[in-house]
């Protein structure tokens, strides 16, 4: 399967799996105990049935005492009723308990996911990560709750029933143990080989979900390129992967499960074969033999169910590997000693000192970047596409960490500063404006949740989006749709500027903030921005050089290096890359 390594995870031992998952049960000791007690009670009631049956056959029917039949039947009925009542109660307790555990685990996984470094997500697929939060967590919880309950009840009932059987007839009990050896060997084999099969299946589910998610997000591209057929085919491959791995699991199960049941039946046959003559010879009563067989069913049944438990356990182990992959991944905050806070008030002086960086260690995306932005300065970054402008500004809020060199804000090394304090001082308007599904107001307030209505309106006016927002049918309460699909790119861009402005941070990063707006709007935004950039250190990335002419310094990036630097006038005088770009754009502007 394509890119399967992205879906795989580090296998962990069963011991580690148990140790770590049991932690989630700790807060619910009472529920766990109640659940277990009810499970035992339910089973206890079942044991009454063979006993009463034996009594009815030997002492009622056998002795012709029909008058005792009704009371015996009534007490049997009462036992069944109590049995199912306690079972109903068990289901209720079990479900509450289970949903609490699943809720805790899901929250943990999502909380951890949000604190992983950006680079983690570059290597993963959203759909696969979603599978982990939804399906895999549920699978782990199932084994925790049902599994633990089943293990406990199985062992208890096996021991109890074994003692009852021994007391009833030791010879027949020994015979009944023969199939047990087969059952145990089979279960052991299945356990040792199953993990691999289930992991493949889990990975296939992740791969299919990842594909599905991307397909839904790219639905417009699929249609525009008329690639439905092509997509059907690619989806078919993923679905086929899941079908194949599931069939692989089931094929083994289909051979294994009936074989185990057959081994159980073997015991039954042996007991009838040797028990029959005992009844005829009078060493055992007929009711005794029937009761023995009923108890024998209660003996094999939980062992047979252990296979099901085993299947559950194996599937959960595979799922838990994937869940713990996330829980174990290093939190971005945890990387060496980020315990300082940025000293307030932040003046906004930014220095890059010989900074190099590479994505995944392949090649060099940024080479030896040195720059110095004084407080309140506007630093413009220009240069061809792919030259590393966005990468450079992404290092400042520590979305990625520099491979070498250091970055300082107000002479404090940002690698030593807590991410919370660092990021709260930087406003970012990224290249692709992203809005959350909600109202316009909610999206702007995302910049500062406790801002007043007036502050929000001021930011919105400054970003020049107030007018178009009020012309929307529901104004600030209009919903923007998933990722903001209901708005134009320029509108989204301006809302994300308002959001960044509301944050009111001393350092501002604008990655092509004016790229997707017309010239008139661009000028309006430009005005608003220059007003707002006052007293803030700002990094502005722009392709249109006209927007950054007044910058205090312009850095011309070329293949990950700063090729030229200076003011507009300096650079024009230099006659290098900047001059050429500038001349080309002047020509374009004139012919526009
Ligand atoms: N997440 C990533 N993983 C790996 N490589 C990346 C990643 N993001 C960018 N790159 C690569 O790093 C280089 C610099 O990209 P960057 O986005 O910084 O360019 P840019 O100057 O902002 O370009 P543009 O003007 O088109 O926005 C490119 O070669 C790009 O392919
Ligand atoms: Mg870019």
Short mmCIF file of N, CA, C and O and ligand atoms in Angstrom, two decimals, residues 384-391 393-394 431-432 511-512 541 543, ligand 2:
data_model
loop_
_atom_site.label_atom_id
_atom_site.label_comp_id
_atom_site.label_asym_id
_atom_site.label_seq_id
_atom_site.Cartn_x
_atom_site.Cartn_y
_atom_site.Cartn_z
N UNK A 384 11.86 34.99 -5.11
CA UNK A 384 11.08 34.04 -5.90
C UNK A 384 10.36 33.02 -5.02
O UNK A 384 10.73 32.82 -3.86
N UNK A 385 9.34 32.41 -5.59
CA UNK A 385 8.58 31.41 -4.87
C UNK A 385 9.49 30.22 -4.52
O UNK A 385 10.36 29.85 -5.29
N UNK A 386 9.30 29.70 -3.31
CA UNK A 386 10.13 28.57 -2.86
C UNK A 386 11.48 28.98 -2.32
O UNK A 386 12.29 28.13 -1.97
N UNK A 387 11.72 30.29 -2.21
CA UNK A 387 13.06 30.72 -1.77
C UNK A 387 13.20 30.67 -0.24
O UNK A 387 14.29 30.86 0.28
N UNK A 388 12.08 30.41 0.48
CA UNK A 388 12.20 30.21 1.93
C UNK A 388 11.65 31.34 2.78
O UNK A 388 11.91 31.40 3.98
N UNK A 389 10.84 32.21 2.20
CA UNK A 389 10.32 33.35 2.96
C UNK A 389 9.37 32.89 4.08
O UNK A 389 9.53 33.28 5.23
N UNK A 390 8.40 32.04 3.70
CA UNK A 390 7.45 31.56 4.72
C UNK A 390 8.19 30.73 5.77
O UNK A 390 7.90 30.82 6.97
N UNK A 391 9.13 29.93 5.32
CA UNK A 391 9.90 29.11 6.25
C UNK A 391 10.60 29.99 7.28
O UNK A 391 10.58 29.71 8.48
N UNK A 393 9.85 33.04 8.39
CA UNK A 393 8.99 33.64 9.41
C UNK A 393 8.35 32.57 10.31
O UNK A 393 8.01 32.86 11.45
N UNK A 394 8.22 31.35 9.82
CA UNK A 394 7.67 30.28 10.67
C UNK A 394 8.61 29.87 11.80
O UNK A 394 8.19 29.21 12.74
N UNK A 431 -0.17 32.65 4.96
CA UNK A 431 -0.36 32.75 3.52
C UNK A 431 -1.73 32.23 3.09
O UNK A 431 -2.41 32.82 2.28
N UNK A 432 -2.14 31.09 3.67
CA UNK A 432 -3.48 30.59 3.37
C UNK A 432 -4.37 30.94 4.56
O UNK A 432 -4.24 30.35 5.62
N UNK A 511 2.14 37.19 6.00
CA UNK A 511 2.64 36.44 4.85
C UNK A 511 1.71 36.67 3.67
O UNK A 511 0.62 36.11 3.62
N UNK A 512 2.12 37.52 2.76
CA UNK A 512 1.32 37.85 1.57
C UNK A 512 -0.09 38.28 1.92
O UNK A 512 -1.04 37.82 1.30
N UNK A 541 5.79 39.70 4.05
CA UNK A 541 6.20 39.00 2.83
C UNK A 541 5.29 39.47 1.72
O UNK A 541 4.07 39.50 1.88
N UNK A 543 4.82 39.75 -2.75
CA UNK A 543 5.32 39.60 -4.11
C UNK A 543 5.26 40.94 -4.84
O UNK A 543 6.10 41.26 -5.66
MG1 LIG B 2 5.35 31.41 1.26
#
